[in-house]
Short mmCIF file of C-alpha atoms in Angstrom, two decimals:
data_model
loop_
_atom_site.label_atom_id
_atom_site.label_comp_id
_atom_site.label_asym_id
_atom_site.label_seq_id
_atom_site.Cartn_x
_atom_site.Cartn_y
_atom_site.Cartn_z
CA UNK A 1 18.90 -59.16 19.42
CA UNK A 2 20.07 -62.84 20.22
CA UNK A 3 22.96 -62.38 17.70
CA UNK A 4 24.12 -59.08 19.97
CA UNK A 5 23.69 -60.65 23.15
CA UNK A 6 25.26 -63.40 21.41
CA UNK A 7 28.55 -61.55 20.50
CA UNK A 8 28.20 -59.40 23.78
CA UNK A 9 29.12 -62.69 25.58
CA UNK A 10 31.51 -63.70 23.60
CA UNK A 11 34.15 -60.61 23.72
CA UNK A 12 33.05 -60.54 27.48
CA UNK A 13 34.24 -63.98 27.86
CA UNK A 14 37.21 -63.12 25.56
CA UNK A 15 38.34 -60.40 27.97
CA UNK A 16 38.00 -62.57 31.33
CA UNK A 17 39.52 -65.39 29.79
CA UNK A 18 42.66 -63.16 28.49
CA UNK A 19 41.92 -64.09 24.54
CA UNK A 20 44.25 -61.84 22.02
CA UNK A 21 42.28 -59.06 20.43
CA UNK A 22 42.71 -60.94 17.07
CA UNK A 23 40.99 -64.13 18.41
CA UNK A 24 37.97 -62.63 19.96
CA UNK A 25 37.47 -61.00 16.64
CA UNK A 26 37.59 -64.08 14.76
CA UNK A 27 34.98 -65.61 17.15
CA UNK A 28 33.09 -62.51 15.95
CA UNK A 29 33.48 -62.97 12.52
CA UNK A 30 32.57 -66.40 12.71
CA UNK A 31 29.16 -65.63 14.54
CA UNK A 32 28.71 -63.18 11.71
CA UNK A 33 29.40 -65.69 8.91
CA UNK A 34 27.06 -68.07 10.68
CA UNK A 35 24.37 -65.62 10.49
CA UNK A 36 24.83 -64.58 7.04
CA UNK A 37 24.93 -68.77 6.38
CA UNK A 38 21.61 -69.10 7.98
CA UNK A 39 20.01 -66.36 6.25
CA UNK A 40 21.29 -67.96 2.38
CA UNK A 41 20.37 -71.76 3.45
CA UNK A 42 17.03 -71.78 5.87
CA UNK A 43 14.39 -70.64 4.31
CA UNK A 44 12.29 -67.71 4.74
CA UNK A 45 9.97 -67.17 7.89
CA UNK A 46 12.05 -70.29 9.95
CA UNK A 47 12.21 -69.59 13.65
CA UNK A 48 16.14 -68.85 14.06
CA UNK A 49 16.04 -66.48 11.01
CA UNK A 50 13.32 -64.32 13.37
CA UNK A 51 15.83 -64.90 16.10
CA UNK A 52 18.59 -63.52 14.51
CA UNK A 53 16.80 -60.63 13.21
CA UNK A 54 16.72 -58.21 10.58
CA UNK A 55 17.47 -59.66 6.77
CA UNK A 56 20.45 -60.67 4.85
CA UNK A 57 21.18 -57.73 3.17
CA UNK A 58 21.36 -55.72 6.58
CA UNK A 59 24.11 -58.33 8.15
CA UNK A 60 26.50 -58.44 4.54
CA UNK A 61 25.90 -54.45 5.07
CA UNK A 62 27.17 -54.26 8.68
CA UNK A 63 29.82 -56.82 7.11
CA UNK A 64 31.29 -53.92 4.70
CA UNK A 65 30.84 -51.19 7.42
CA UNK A 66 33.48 -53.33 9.65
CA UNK A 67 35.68 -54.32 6.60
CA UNK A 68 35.86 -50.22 5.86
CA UNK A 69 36.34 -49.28 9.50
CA UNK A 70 39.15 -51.96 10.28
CA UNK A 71 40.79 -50.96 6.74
CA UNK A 72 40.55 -47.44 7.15
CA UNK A 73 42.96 -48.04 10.87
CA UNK A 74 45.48 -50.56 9.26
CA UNK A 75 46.09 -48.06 6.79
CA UNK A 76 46.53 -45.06 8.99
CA UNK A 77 48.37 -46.95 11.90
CA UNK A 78 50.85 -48.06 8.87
CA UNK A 79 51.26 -44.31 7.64
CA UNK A 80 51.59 -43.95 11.50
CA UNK A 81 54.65 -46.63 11.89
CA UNK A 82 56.31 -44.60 8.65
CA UNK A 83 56.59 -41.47 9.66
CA UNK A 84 58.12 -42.59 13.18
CA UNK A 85 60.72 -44.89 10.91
CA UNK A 86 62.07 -41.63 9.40
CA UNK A 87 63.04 -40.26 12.62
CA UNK A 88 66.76 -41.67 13.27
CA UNK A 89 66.38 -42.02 17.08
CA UNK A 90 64.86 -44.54 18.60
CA UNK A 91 61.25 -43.70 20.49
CA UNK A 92 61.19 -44.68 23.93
CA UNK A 93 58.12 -46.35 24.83
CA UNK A 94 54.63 -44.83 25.41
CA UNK A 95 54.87 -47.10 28.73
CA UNK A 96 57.87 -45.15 30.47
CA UNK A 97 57.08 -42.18 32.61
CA UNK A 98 55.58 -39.95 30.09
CA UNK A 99 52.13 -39.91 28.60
CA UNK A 100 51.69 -39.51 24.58
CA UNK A 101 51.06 -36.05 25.41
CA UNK A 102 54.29 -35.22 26.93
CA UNK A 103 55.76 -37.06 24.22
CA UNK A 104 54.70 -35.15 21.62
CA UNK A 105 55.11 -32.14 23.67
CA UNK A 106 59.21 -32.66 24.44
CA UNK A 107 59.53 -34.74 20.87
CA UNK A 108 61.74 -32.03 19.64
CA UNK A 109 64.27 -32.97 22.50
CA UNK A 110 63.83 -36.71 22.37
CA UNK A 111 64.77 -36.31 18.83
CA UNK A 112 68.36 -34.55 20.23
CA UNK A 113 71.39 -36.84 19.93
CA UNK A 114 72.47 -35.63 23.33
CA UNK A 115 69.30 -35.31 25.33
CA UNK A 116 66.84 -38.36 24.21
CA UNK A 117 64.17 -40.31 25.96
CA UNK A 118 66.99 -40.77 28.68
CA UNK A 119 67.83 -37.20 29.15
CA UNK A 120 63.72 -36.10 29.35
CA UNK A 121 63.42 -38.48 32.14
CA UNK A 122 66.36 -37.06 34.21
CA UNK A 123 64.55 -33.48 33.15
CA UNK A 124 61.31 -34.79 34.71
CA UNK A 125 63.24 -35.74 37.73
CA UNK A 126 65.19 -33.01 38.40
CA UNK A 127 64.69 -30.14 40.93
CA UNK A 128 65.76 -26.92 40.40
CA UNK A 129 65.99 -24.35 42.40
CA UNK A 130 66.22 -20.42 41.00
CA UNK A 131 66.58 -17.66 43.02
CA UNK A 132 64.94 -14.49 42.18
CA UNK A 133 61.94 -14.10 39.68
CA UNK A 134 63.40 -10.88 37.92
CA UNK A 135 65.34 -10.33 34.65
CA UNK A 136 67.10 -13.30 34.44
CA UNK A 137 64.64 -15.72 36.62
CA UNK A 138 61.76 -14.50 33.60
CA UNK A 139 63.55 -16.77 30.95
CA UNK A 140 65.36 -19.07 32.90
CA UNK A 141 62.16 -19.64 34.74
CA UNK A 142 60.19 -20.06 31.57
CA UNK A 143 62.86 -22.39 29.25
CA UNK A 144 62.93 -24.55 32.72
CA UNK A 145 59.43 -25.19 32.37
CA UNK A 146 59.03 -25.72 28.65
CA UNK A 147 61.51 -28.11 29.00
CA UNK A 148 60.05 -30.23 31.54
CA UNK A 149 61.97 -29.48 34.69
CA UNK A 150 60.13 -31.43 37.09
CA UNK A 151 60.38 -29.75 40.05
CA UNK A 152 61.13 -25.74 39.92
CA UNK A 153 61.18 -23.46 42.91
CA UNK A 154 61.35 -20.18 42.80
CA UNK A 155 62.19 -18.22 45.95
CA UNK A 156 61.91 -14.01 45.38
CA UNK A 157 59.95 -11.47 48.29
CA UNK A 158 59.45 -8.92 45.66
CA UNK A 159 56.33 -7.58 43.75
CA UNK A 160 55.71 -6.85 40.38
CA UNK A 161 55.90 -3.51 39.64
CA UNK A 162 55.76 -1.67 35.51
CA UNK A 163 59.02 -0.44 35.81
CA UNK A 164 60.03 -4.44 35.78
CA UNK A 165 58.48 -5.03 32.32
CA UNK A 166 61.16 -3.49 30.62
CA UNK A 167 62.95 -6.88 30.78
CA UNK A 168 61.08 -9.51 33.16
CA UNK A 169 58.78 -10.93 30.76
CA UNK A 170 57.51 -13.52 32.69
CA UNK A 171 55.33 -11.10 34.75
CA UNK A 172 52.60 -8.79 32.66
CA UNK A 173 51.06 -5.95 32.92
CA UNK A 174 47.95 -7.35 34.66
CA UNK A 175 49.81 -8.92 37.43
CA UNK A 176 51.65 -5.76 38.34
CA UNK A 177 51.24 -5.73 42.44
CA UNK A 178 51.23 -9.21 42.62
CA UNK A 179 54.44 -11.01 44.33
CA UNK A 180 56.61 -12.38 41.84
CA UNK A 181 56.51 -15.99 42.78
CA UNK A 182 52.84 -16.63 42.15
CA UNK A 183 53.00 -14.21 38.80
CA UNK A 184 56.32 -16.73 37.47
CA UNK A 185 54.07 -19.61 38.98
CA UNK A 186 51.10 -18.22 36.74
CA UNK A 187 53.00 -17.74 33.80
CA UNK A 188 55.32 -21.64 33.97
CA UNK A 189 52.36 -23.62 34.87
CA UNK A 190 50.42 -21.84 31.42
CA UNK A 191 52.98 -22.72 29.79
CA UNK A 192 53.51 -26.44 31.17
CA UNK A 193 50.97 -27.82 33.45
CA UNK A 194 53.16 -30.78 33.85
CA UNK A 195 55.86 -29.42 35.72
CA UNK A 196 54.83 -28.22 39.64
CA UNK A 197 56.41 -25.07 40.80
CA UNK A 198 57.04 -24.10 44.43
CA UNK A 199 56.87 -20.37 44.99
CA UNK A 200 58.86 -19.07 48.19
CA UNK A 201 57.05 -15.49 48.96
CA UNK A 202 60.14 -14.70 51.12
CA UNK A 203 64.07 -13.40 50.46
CA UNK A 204 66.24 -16.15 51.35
CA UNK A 205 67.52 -16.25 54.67
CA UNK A 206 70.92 -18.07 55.60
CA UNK A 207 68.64 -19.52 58.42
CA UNK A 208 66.49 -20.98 55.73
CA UNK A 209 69.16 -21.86 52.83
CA UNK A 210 70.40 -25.27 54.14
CA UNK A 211 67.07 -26.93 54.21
CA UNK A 212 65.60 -25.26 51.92
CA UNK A 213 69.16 -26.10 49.15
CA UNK A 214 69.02 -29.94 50.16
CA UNK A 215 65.88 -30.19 48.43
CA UNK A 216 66.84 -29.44 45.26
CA UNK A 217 70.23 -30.83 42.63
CA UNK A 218 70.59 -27.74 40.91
CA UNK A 219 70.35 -23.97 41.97
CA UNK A 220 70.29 -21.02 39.79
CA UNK A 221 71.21 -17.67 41.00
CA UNK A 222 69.24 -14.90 38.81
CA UNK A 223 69.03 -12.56 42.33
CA UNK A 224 69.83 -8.71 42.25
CA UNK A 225 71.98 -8.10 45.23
CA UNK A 226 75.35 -8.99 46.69
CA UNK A 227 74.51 -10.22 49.98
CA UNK A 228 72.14 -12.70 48.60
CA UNK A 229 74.79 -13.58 45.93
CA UNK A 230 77.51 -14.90 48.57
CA UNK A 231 74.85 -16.54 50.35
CA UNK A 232 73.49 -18.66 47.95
CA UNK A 233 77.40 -19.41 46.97
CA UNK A 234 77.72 -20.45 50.81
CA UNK A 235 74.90 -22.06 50.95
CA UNK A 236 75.20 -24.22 48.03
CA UNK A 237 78.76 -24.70 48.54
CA UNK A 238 77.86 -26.34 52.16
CA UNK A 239 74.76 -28.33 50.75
CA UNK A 240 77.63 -29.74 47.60
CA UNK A 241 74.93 -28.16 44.79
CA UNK A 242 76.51 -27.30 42.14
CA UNK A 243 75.64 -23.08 41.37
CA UNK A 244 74.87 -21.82 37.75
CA UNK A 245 74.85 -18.25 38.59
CA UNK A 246 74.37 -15.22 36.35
CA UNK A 247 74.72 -10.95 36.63
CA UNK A 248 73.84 -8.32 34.80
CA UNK A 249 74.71 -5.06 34.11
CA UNK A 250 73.85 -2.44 31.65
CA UNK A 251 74.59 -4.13 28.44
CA UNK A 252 76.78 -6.56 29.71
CA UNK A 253 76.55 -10.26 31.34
CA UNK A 254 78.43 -12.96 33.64
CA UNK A 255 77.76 -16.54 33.40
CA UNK A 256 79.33 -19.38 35.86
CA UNK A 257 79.10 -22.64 37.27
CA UNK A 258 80.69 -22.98 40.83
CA UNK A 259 80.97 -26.49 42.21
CA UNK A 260 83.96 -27.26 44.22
CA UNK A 261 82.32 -30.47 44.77
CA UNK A 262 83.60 -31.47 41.57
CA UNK A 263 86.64 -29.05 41.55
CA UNK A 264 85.66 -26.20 40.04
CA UNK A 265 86.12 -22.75 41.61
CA UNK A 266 83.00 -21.10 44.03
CA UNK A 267 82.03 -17.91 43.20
CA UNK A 268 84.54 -16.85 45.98
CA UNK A 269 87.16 -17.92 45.15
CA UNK A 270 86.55 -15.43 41.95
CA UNK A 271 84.71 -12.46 43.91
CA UNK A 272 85.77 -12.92 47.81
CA UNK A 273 83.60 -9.46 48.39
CA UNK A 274 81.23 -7.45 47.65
CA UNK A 275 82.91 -4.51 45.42
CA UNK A 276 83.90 -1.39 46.63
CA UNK A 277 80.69 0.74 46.00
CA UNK A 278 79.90 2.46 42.74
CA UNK A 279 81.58 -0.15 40.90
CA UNK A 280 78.97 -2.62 40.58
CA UNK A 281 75.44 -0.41 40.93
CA UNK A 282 72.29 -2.21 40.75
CA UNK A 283 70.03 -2.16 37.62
CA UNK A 284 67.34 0.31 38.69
CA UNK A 285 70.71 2.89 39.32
CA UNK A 286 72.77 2.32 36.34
CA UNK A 287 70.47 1.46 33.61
CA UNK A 288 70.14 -2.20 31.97
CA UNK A 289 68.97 -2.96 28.32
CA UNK A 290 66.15 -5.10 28.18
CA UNK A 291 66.66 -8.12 26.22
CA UNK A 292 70.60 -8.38 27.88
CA UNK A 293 68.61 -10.98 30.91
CA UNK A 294 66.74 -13.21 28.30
CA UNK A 295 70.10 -13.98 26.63
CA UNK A 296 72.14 -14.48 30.02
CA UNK A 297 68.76 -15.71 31.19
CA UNK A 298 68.53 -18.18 28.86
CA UNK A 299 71.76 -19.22 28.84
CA UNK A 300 71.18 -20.06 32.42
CA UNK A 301 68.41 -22.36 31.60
CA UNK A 302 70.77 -23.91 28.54
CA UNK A 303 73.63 -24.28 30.84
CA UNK A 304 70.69 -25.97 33.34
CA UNK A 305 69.40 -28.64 30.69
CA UNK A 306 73.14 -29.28 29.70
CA UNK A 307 74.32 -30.14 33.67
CA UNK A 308 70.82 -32.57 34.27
CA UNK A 309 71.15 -34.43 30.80
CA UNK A 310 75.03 -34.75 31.01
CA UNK A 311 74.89 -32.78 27.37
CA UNK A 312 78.20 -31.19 26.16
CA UNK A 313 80.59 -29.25 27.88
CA UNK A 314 79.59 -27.42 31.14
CA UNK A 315 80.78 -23.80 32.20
CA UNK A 316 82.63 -25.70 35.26
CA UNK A 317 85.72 -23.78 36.08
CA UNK A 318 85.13 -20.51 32.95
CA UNK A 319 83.43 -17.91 33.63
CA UNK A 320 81.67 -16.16 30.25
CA UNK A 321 81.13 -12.37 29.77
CA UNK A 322 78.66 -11.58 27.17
CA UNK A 323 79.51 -8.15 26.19
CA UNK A 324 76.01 -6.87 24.19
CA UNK A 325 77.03 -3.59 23.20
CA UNK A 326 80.31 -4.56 21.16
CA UNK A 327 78.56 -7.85 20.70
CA UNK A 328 81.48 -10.31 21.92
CA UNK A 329 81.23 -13.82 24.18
CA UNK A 330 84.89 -13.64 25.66
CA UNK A 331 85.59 -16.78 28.07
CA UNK A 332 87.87 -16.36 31.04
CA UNK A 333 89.63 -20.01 32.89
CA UNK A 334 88.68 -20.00 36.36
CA UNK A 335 90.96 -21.51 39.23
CA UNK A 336 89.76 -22.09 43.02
CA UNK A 337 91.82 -19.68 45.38
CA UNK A 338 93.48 -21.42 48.02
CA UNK A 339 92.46 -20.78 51.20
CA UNK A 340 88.96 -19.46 49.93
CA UNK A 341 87.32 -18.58 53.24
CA UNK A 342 83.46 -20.75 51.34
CA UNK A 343 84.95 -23.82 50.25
CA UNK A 344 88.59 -23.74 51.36
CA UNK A 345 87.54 -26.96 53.00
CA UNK A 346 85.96 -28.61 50.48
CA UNK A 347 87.85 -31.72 48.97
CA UNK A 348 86.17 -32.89 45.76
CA UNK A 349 85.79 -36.51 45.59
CA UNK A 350 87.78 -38.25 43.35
CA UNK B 1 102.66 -1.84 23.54
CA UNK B 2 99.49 -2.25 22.89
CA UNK B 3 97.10 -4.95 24.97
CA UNK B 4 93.50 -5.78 24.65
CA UNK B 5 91.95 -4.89 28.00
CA UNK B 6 88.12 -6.01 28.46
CA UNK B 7 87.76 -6.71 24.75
CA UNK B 8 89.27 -2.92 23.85
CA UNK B 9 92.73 -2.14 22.70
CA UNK B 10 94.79 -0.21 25.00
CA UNK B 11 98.20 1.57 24.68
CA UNK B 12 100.45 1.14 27.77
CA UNK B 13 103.45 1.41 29.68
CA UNK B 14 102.81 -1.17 32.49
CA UNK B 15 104.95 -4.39 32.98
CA UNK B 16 103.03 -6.22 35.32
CA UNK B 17 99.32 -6.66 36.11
CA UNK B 18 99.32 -4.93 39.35
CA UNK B 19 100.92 -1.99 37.34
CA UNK B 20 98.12 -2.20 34.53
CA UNK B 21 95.12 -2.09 37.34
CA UNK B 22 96.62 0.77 39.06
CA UNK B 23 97.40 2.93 35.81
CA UNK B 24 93.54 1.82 34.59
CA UNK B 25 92.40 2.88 37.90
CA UNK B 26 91.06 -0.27 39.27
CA UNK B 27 90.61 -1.10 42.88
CA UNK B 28 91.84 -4.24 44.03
CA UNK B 29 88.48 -5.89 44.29
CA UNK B 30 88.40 -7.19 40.86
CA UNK B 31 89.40 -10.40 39.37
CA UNK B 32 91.76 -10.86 36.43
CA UNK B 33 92.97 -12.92 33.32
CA UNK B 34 95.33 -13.18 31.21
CA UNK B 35 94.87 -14.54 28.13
CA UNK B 36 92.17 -16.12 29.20
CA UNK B 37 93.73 -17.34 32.08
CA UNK B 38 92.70 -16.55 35.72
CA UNK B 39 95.32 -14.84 37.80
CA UNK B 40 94.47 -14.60 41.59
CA UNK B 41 95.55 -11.35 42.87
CA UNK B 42 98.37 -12.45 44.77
CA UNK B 43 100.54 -13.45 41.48
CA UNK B 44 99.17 -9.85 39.96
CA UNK B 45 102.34 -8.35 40.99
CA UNK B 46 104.37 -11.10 39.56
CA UNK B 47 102.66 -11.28 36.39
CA UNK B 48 103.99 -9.85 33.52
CA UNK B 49 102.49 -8.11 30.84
CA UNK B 50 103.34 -7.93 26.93
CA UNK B 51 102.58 -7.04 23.86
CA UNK B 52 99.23 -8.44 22.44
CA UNK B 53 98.26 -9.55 26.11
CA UNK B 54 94.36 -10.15 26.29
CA UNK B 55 93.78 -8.55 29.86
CA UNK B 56 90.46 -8.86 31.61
CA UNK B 57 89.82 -7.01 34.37
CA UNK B 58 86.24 -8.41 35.65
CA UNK B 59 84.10 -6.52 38.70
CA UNK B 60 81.50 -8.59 40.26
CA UNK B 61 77.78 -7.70 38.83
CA UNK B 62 74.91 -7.83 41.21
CA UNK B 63 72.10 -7.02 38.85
CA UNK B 64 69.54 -9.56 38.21
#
């Protein structure tokens, strides 16, 4: 019991005093050696032997446990440091702004060239903002989150309803009735409870748009109607976001990135109006094959993660059709229209 | 002469690209490209069109 008390005291005293790890255990070892010394030289029945309890062969036991223990971690933290040697890119440290979970959790990006420890922090920091929750919100939606988006909002006034499940697989069949916000807030924060998601129950408004764009660096638009399309281009075309924006039709796609900030062409300047009618019908009119919004959807969320980590080359300026029926990617130059009525006034810096 | 139009071959007799939407039977609220190459629709009348021309003719989508 002394001997406890004894060593108790002196890692206590360690601690306050700031001691390295590796002196305090010295100290210990040194108490235990002491013991064990007492035990070989006094002889049996003395007062200090009582004091120190128990008999030699217990203390040289507890000896072997510790050697064991304290071998057995040496050994595994050096199998540890061996396997992380083998990866070519350097590991940021456990100290930055992720814990060991979300290391492990985006290692598979760290290990990327073109993404790294750097590019996961500007992931974690960046706020994204995708309009509509439908077929191409589902995977957008869902690869934002995986990848550690920090900040998502998702603004939609819709419902679930089956006939959506065709192709918007981030809802399911037991949240059908529920609005789509809170089911895509459901389904990302499963998937990632280290991102936060802000669901907007509403359809945007261009009341609503300014100060509800200047909270966010990126905006997606997955939405399912015209008007809303050349208001989000307005909108982020005033607030200087840039716009990854992507349509669907039947078994064919359009992807873009609008930023006359930078240069690039607004969606405008491409589409000035909405198309005469019949020519661009809505999915629940003309048909739309399901898995055509998880690969524009995606592609969305790739484009995303490629314009916050600075990865590659962005879609600035082309606009891509993915044609799924006659399975071709054809990529059309884009140039801003002069005297575009959205950002005819905008004069990129630079 | 025979042009690519949307990713399909087509036979025709237009010159320009304002000749080529109206014998396709496009409206005018389309964009285009040529060869891959944006062409606002004022220089669609000026823009000629030959043989082996990759044409795109693109209508806005809405879906979502």
């Amino acid at each position: 019991m002394t001997v406890l008390l004894a060593a108790l005291a002196l890692v206590a005293l360690g601690y306050v005093a700031g001691l390295p790890r590796r002196l305090i255990g010295l100290m210990l070892v040194m108490l235990w050696l002491a013991v064990v010394l007492a035990h070989l030289v006094l002889p049996e029945g003395t007062g200090l032997l009582r004091a120190t309890g128990g008999n030699l062969r217990g203390w040289l036991a507890l000896g072997v446990v510790v050697v064991v223990v304290l071998g057995y971690r040496a050994g595994v933290s050096r199998l540890r440091k061996g396997a992380l040697a083998s990866v070519a890119t350097p590991v940021p440290p456990a100290s930055g702004p992720f814990s060991d979970t979300e290391l492990d959790r985006y290692a598979r990006h760290i290990v990327l060239r073109e993404v790294g420890g750097a590019g996961q922090r500007r992931l974690k920091g960046a706020r994204v903002l995708v309009v509509g929750a439908g077929g191409l919100g589902s995977p957008a939606l869902l690869y934002l989150a995986a990848a550690g988006v920090g900040t998502i909002g998702v603004i939609d006034d819709d419902t679930v309803s089956n006939s959506n499940l065709q192709r918007q697989v981030i809802h399911s069949d037991a949240r059908i009735g529920m609005p789509k916000v809170f089911s895509a807030q459901a389904a990302m924060t499963a998937l990632n409870p280290f991102v936060t998601v802000r669901p907007y129950n509403r359809r945007l408004t261009a009341d609503e748009a300014p100060a509800l764009f200047a909270d966010y660096d990126l905006i997606l638009d997955g939405s399912d109607n015209f008007p809303t399309r050349l208001l989000v281009n307005a909108a982020a075309v005033a607030a200087g976001k840039p716009l990854i924006s992507g349509a669907i039709a039947q078994w064919e796609g359009q992807l873009g990135l609008f930023d006359p900030a930078s240069g690039a062409p607004c969606y405008a300047c491409i589409f000035p109006e909405a198309p005469a009618e019949g020519l661009a019908p809505a999915c629940a009119e003309a048909g739309v094959m399901g898995a055509l919004p998880g690969v524009v959807g995606a592609m969305m969320a790739a484009e995303a993660i490629k314009e916050i980590t600075g990865a590659g080359q962005s879609l600035r300026g082309r606009l891509l059709i993915y044609d799924a029926l006659w399975r071709e990617n054809r990529t059309v130059g884009l140039k801003r229209r002069a005297g575009c009525a959205v950002c005819g006034g905008v004069h990129p810096a630079g | 002469m025979t042009i690519t139009l949307n990713g399909a071959p087509l036979q025709t007799g237009a010159t320009t690209l304002a000749d080529l939407l109206h014998e396709a039977g496009f409206g005018p609220k389309v964009a285009t490209a040529r060869n891959g190459a944006f062409v606002p629709a004022g220089l669609r009348a000026s823009t000629p069109i030959t043989e082996g021309d990759r044409i795109e003719v693109l209508a806005p989508m809405q879906g979502g």
